Coordinates of C-alpha atoms in Angstrom, one line a residue:
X880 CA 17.0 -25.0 49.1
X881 CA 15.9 -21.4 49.4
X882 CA 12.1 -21.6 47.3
X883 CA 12.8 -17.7 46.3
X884 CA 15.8 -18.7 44.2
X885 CA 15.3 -18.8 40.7
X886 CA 16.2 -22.2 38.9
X887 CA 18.8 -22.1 36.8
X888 CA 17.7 -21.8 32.9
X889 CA 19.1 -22.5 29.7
X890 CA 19.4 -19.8 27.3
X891 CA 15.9 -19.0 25.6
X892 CA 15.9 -21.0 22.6
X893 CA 15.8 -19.5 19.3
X894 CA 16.5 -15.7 20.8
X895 CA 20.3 -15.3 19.5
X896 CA 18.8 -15.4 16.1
X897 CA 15.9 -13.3 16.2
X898 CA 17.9 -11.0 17.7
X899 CA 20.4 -10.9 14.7
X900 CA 17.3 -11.3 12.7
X901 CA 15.7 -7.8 14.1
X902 CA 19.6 -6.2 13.9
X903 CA 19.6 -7.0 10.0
X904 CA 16.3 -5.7 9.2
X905 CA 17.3 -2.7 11.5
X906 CA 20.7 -2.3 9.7
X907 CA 19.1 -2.5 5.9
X908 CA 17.4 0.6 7.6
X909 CA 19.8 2.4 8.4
X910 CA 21.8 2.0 4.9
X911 CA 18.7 3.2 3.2
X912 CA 17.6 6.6 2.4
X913 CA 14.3 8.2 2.8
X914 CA 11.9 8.1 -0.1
X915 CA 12.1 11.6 -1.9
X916 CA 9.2 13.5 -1.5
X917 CA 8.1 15.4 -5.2
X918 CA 6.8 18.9 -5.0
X919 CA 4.7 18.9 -8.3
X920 CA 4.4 22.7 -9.8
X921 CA 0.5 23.6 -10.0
X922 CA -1.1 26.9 -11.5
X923 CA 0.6 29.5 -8.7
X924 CA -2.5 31.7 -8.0
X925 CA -4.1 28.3 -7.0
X926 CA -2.1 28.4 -3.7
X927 CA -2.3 24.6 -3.6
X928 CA 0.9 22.6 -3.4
X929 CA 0.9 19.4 -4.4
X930 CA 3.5 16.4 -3.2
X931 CA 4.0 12.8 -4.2
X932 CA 6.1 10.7 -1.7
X933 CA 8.0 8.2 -4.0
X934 CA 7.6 4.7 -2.6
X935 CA 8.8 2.8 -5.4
X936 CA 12.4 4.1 -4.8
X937 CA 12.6 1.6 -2.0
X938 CA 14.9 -1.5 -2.5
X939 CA 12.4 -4.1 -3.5
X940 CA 10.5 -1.4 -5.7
X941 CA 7.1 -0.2 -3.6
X942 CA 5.0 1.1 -0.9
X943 CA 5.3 -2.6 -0.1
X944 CA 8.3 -2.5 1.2
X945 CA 7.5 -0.9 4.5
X946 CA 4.5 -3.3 5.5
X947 CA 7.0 -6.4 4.3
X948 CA 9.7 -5.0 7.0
X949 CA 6.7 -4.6 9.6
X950 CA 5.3 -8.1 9.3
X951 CA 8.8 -9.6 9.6
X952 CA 9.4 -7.7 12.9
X953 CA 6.0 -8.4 14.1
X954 CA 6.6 -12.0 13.5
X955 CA 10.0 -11.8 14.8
X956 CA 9.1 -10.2 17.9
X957 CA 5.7 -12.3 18.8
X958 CA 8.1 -15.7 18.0
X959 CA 5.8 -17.0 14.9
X960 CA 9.3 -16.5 12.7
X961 CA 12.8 -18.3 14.0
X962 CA 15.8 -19.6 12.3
X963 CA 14.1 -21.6 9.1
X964 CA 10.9 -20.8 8.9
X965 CA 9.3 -21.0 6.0
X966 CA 7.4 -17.6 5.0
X967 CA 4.5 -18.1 3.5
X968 CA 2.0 -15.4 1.6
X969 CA -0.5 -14.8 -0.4
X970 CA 0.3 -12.7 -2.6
X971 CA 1.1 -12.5 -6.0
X972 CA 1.8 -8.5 -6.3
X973 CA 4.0 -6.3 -4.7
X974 CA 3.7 -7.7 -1.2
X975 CA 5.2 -10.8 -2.0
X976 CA 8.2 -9.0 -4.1
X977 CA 8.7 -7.3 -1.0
X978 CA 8.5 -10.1 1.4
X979 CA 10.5 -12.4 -0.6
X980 CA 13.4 -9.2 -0.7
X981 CA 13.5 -10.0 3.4
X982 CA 13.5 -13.3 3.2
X983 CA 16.4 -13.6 1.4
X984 CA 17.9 -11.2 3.8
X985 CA 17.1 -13.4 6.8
X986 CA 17.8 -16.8 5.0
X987 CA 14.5 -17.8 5.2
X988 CA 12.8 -20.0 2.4
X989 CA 9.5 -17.5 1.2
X990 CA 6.7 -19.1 -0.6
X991 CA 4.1 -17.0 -2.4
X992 CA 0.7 -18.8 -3.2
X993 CA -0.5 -17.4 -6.5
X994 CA -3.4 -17.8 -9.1
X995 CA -2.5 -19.5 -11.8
X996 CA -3.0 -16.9 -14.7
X997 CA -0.7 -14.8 -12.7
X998 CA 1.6 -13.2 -15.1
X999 CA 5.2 -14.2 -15.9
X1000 CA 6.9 -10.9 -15.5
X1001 CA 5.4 -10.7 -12.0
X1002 CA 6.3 -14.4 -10.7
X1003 CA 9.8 -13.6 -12.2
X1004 CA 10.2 -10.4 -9.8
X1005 CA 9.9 -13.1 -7.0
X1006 CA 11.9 -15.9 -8.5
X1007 CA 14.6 -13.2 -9.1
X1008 CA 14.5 -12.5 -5.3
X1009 CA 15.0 -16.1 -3.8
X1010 CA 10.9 -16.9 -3.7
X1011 CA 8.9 -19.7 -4.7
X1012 CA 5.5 -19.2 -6.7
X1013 CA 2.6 -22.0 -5.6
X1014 CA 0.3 -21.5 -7.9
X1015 CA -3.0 -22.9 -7.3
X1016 CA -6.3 -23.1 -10.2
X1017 CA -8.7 -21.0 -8.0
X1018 CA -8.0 -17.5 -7.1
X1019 CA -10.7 -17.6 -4.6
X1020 CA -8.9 -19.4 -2.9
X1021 CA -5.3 -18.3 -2.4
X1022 CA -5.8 -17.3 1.2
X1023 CA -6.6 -21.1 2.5
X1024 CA -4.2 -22.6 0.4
X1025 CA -1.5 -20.9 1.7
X1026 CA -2.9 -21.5 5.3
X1027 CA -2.6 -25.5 4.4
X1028 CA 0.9 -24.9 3.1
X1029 CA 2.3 -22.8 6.4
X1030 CA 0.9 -25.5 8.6
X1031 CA 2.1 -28.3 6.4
X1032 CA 5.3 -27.1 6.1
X1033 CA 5.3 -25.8 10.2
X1034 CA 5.6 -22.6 8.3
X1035 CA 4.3 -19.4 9.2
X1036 CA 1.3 -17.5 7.1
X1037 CA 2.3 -13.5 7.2
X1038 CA -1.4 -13.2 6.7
X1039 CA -1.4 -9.0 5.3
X1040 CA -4.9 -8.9 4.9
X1041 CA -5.3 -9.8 8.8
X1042 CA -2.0 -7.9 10.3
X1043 CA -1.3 -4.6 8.1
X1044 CA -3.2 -2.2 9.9
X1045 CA -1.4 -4.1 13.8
X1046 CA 1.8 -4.5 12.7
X1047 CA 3.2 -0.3 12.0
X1048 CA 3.6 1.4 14.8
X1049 CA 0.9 4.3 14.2
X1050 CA 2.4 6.8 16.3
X1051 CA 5.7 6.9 14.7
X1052 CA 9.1 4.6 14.3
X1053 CA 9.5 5.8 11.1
X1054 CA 6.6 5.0 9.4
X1055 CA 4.9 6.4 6.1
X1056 CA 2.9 9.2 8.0
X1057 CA 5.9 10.4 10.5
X1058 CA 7.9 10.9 7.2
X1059 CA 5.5 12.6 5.0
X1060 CA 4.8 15.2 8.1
X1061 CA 9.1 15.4 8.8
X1062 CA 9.4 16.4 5.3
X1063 CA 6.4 18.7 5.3
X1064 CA 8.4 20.7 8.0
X1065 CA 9.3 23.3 6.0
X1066 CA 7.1 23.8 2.8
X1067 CA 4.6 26.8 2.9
X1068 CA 1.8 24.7 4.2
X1069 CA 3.5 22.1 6.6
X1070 CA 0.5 20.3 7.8
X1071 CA -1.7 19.7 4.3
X1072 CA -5.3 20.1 4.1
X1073 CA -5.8 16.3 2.4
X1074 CA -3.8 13.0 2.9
X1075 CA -4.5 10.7 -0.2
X1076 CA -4.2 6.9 -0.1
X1077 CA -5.4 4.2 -1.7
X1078 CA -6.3 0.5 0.5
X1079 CA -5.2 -2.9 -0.2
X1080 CA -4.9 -3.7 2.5
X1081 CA -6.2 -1.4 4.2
X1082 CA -3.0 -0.9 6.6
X1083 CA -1.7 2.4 5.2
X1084 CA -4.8 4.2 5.7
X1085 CA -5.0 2.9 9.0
X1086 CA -1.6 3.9 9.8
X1087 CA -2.1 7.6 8.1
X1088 CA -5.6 8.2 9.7
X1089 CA -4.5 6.9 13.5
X1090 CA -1.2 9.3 13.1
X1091 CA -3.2 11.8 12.2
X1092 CA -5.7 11.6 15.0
X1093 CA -2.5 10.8 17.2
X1094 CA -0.7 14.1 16.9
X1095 CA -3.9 16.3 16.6
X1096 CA -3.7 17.6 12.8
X1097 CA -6.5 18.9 11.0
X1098 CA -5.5 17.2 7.8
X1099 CA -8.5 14.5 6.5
X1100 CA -7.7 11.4 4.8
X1101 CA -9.3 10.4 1.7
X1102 CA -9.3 7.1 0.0
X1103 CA -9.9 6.4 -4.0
X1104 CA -11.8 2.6 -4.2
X1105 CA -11.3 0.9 -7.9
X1106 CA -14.9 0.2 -9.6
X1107 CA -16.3 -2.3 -7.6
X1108 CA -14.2 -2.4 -4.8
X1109 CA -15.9 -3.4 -1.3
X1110 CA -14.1 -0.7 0.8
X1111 CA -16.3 2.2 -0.9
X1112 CA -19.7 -0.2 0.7
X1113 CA -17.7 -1.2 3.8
X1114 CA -17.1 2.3 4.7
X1115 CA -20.7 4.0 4.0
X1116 CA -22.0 0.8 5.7
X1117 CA -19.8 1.8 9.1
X1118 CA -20.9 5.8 8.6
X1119 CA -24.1 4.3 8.5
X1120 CA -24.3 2.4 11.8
X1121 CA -23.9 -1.2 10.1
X1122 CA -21.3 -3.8 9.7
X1123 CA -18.6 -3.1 7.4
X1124 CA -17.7 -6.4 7.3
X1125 CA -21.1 -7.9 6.0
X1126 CA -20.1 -6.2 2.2
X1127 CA -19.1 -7.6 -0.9
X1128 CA -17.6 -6.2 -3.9
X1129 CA -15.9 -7.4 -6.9
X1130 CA -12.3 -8.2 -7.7
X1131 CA -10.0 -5.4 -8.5
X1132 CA -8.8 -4.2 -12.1
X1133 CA -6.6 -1.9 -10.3
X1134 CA -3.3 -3.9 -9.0
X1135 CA -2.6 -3.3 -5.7
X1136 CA -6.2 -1.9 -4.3
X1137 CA -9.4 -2.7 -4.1
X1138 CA -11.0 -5.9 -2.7
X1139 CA -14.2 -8.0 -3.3
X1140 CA -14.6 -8.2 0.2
X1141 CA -13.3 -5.5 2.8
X1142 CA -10.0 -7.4 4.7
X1143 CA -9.6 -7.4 8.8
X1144 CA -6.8 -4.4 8.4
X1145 CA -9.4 -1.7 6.8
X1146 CA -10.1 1.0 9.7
X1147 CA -12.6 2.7 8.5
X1148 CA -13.2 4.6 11.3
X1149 CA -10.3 7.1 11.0
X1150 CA -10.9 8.1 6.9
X1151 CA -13.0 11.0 6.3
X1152 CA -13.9 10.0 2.6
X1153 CA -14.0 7.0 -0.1
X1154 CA -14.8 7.5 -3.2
X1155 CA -15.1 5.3 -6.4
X1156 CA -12.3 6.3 -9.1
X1157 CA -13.5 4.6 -12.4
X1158 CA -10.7 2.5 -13.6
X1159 CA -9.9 4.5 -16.9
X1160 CA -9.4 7.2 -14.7
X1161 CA -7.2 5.3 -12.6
X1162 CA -5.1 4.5 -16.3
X1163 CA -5.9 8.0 -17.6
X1164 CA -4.4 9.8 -14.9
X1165 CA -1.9 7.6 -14.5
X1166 CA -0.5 8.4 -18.1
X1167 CA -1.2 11.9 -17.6
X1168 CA 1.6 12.0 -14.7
X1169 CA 3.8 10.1 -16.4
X1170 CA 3.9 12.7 -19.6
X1171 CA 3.4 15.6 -17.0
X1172 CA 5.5 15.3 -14.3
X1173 CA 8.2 12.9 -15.8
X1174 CA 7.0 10.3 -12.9
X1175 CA 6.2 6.3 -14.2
X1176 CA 4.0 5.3 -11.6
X1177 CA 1.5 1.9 -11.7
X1178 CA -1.9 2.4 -11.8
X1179 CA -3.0 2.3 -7.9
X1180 CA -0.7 5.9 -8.0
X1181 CA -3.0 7.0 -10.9
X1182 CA -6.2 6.2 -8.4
X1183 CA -5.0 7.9 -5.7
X1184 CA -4.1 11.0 -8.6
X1185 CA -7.4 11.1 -10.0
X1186 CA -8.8 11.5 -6.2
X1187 CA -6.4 14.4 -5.7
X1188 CA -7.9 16.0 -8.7
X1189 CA -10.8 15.9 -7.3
X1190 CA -9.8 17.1 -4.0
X1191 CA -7.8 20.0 -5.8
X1192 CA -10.8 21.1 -7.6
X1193 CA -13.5 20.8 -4.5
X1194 CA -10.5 23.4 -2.7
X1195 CA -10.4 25.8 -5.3
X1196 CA -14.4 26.2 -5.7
X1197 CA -13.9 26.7 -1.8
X1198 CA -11.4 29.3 -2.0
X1199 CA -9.4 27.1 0.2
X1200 CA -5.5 27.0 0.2
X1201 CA -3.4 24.8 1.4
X1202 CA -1.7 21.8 0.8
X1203 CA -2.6 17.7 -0.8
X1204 CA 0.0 14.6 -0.3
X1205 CA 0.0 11.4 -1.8
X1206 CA 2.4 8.5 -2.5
X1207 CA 3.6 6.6 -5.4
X1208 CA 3.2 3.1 -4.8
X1209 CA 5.3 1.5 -7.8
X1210 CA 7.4 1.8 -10.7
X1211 CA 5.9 1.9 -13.9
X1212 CA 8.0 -1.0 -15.1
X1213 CA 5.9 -3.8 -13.3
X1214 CA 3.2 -2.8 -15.6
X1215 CA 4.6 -2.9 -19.7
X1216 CA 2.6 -5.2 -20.0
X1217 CA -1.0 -4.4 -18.6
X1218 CA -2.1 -1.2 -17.9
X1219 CA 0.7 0.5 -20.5
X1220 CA -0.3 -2.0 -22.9
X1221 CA -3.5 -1.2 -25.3
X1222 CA -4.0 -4.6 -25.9
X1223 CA -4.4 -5.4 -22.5
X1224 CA -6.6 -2.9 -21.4
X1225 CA -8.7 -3.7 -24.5
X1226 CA -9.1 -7.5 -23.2
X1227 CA -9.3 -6.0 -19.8
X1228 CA -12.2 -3.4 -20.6
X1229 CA -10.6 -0.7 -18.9
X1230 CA -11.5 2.3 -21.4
X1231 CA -10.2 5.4 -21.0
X1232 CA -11.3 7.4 -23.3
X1233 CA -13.7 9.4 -21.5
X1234 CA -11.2 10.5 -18.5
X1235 CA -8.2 11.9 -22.0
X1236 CA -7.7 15.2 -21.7
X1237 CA -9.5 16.0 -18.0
X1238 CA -6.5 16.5 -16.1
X1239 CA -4.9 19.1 -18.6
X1240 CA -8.2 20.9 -19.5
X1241 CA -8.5 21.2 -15.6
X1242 CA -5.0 22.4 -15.4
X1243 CA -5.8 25.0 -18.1
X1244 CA -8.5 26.6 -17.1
X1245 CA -9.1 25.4 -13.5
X1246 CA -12.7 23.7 -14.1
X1247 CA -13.0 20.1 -13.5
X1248 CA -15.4 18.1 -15.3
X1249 CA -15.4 14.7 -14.4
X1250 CA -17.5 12.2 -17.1

């Protein structure tokens, strides 16, 4: 027998459905639209646009729904997710109504480990999509619970906080950053002075800040931390020549963003500024946009609106023009009953009373004064 012959193999195992698997997540693509990008009327003399690129237009309602797609194809594509996997996550937020949305689109069984005082309306939004809720006493510790359950159940753990920032292609495919700049094309200032994001995972800001750096724009990326948040510490630590992974912080009020302790996928490298947005002015602005701009956005959108306030005002005492882009991340509708509910915030301490009425004096008379 000729030793350079190849022996003859069986088909690879598993590959006719990951292949179908990759062509469905592909095709839900291709039926979708892109998000709409909202060009938000400021003062005109300003000459400062503002725009808000609505992610929670997207099928299983958020930003979410982009990373949910990546982590599937990464998994697909590295052979960690076949034909019946279980999908497991923790995740009690957005992530895991997004995941579970591909799941069921796959035919895969999704579990999503959750705290127990999760809310009802929230493990609903992933019952109503085909996922399980495990819910567990300790929030703590979510992350190694659901590590026991993928391995138990030969599973496989989508892991966000370690693969969000590994799994998007940075340098285009589609992703958040190539479609803000396609639909920046034509506006008056294409390429815009400040990209605005807020980190959960860290793996949008990652995305936006390596695209940026990528194609050679001048824009700078700035992130608003919730109080307490480790990403403001893990960042100044980096700046500072230490280890941004030694920090600690506190849990987050702020669904969505904010850590107590800064996760693998936070790049802190390619942003150019953090800065702590009190959570009242997370709600505040929040509201404000809502009864502003008619858009009902959660409250990491109102973080990421009080940053651009900020942003807006530091370019006008500069004289600068130019342009500022940010995302909605969600619907209002996830959050009747928290952060649009007084009660709530009462029992939550979130009071934001001192941020009423900054956004529209500002918009008045062009002075912010921040409490």
């Amino acid at each position: 027998m000729d030793s350079t012959m190849l022996p003859t193999l069986p088909p690879p195992a598993g590959r006719a459905w990951v292949n179908q698997a990759v062509l469905a997540l592909e095709a839900d693509t291709a039926r979708s639209a892109d998000t709409h990008l909202h060009r938000i009327g400021l003062p005109a003399h300003w000459g400062i646009e503002l725009y808000l690129k609505d992610e929670s237009t997207h099928r299983s309602g958020s930003l979410k729904h982009r990373l949910a797609k990546s982590l599937f194809l990464y998994g697909l594509v590295n052979g960690w997710i076949t034909e019946g996997t279980t999908i497991v996550e923790s995740s009690s937020g957005s992530t895991a109504v997004s995941e579970a949305y591909f799941a069921r689109l796959l035919g895969l069984p999704f579990v999503a480990v959750v705290a127990a005082t999760t809310s009802e309306q929230k493990i609903d939004l992933i019952r109503e999509l085909g996922g399980t809720c495990h819910l567990i006493q300790d929030a703590a510790a979510v992350d190694a619970e659901a590590r026991r359950l993928a391995a138990e159940t030969g599973g496989h753990y989508m892991d966000q906080f370690t693969y969000a920032e590994r799994a998007t292609d940075w340098r285009g495919n589609n992703n958040i950053a190539e479609s803000i700049f396609s639909q920046l094309e034509l506006e008056p200032h294409p390429v815009p002075a400040w990209v605005v994001a807020g980190a959960g995972t860290g793996g949008t800001s990652a995305t936006l800040g390596r695209y940026i750096r990528y194609h050679q724009h001048e824009s700078r990326l700035a992130v608003g931390d919730p109080e307490g948040s480790a990403f403001l510490p893990a960042w100044t630590a980096w700046n500072d020549g230490g280890d941004p992974l030694a920090v600690t912080g506190a849990p987050s009020r702020i669904e969505g963003i904010g850590r107590p302790l800064p996760e693998p996928s936070f790049v802190p490298s390619v942003i150019d500024l953090v800065q702590t947005v009190p959570d009242g002015a997370s709600v505040a602005a929040m509201r404000h946009l809502s009864g502003w701009a008619g858009l009902h956005a959660g409250p990491s959108t109102g973080t990421n609106m009080w940053q651009i306030w900020r942003l807006v005002a530091q370019m006008r005492a500069a004289g600068q023009q130019g342009s500022v882009v940010s995302l909605i991340c969600d619907g209002a509708e996830r959050y009747a009953g928290s952060h649009y509910d007084a009660a709530w915030l009462e029992r939550a301490g979130i009071d934001t009373t001192p941020y009423e009425g900054v956004i529209e004096a500002f918009l008045a008379d062009g002075d912010w004064v921040e409490p």
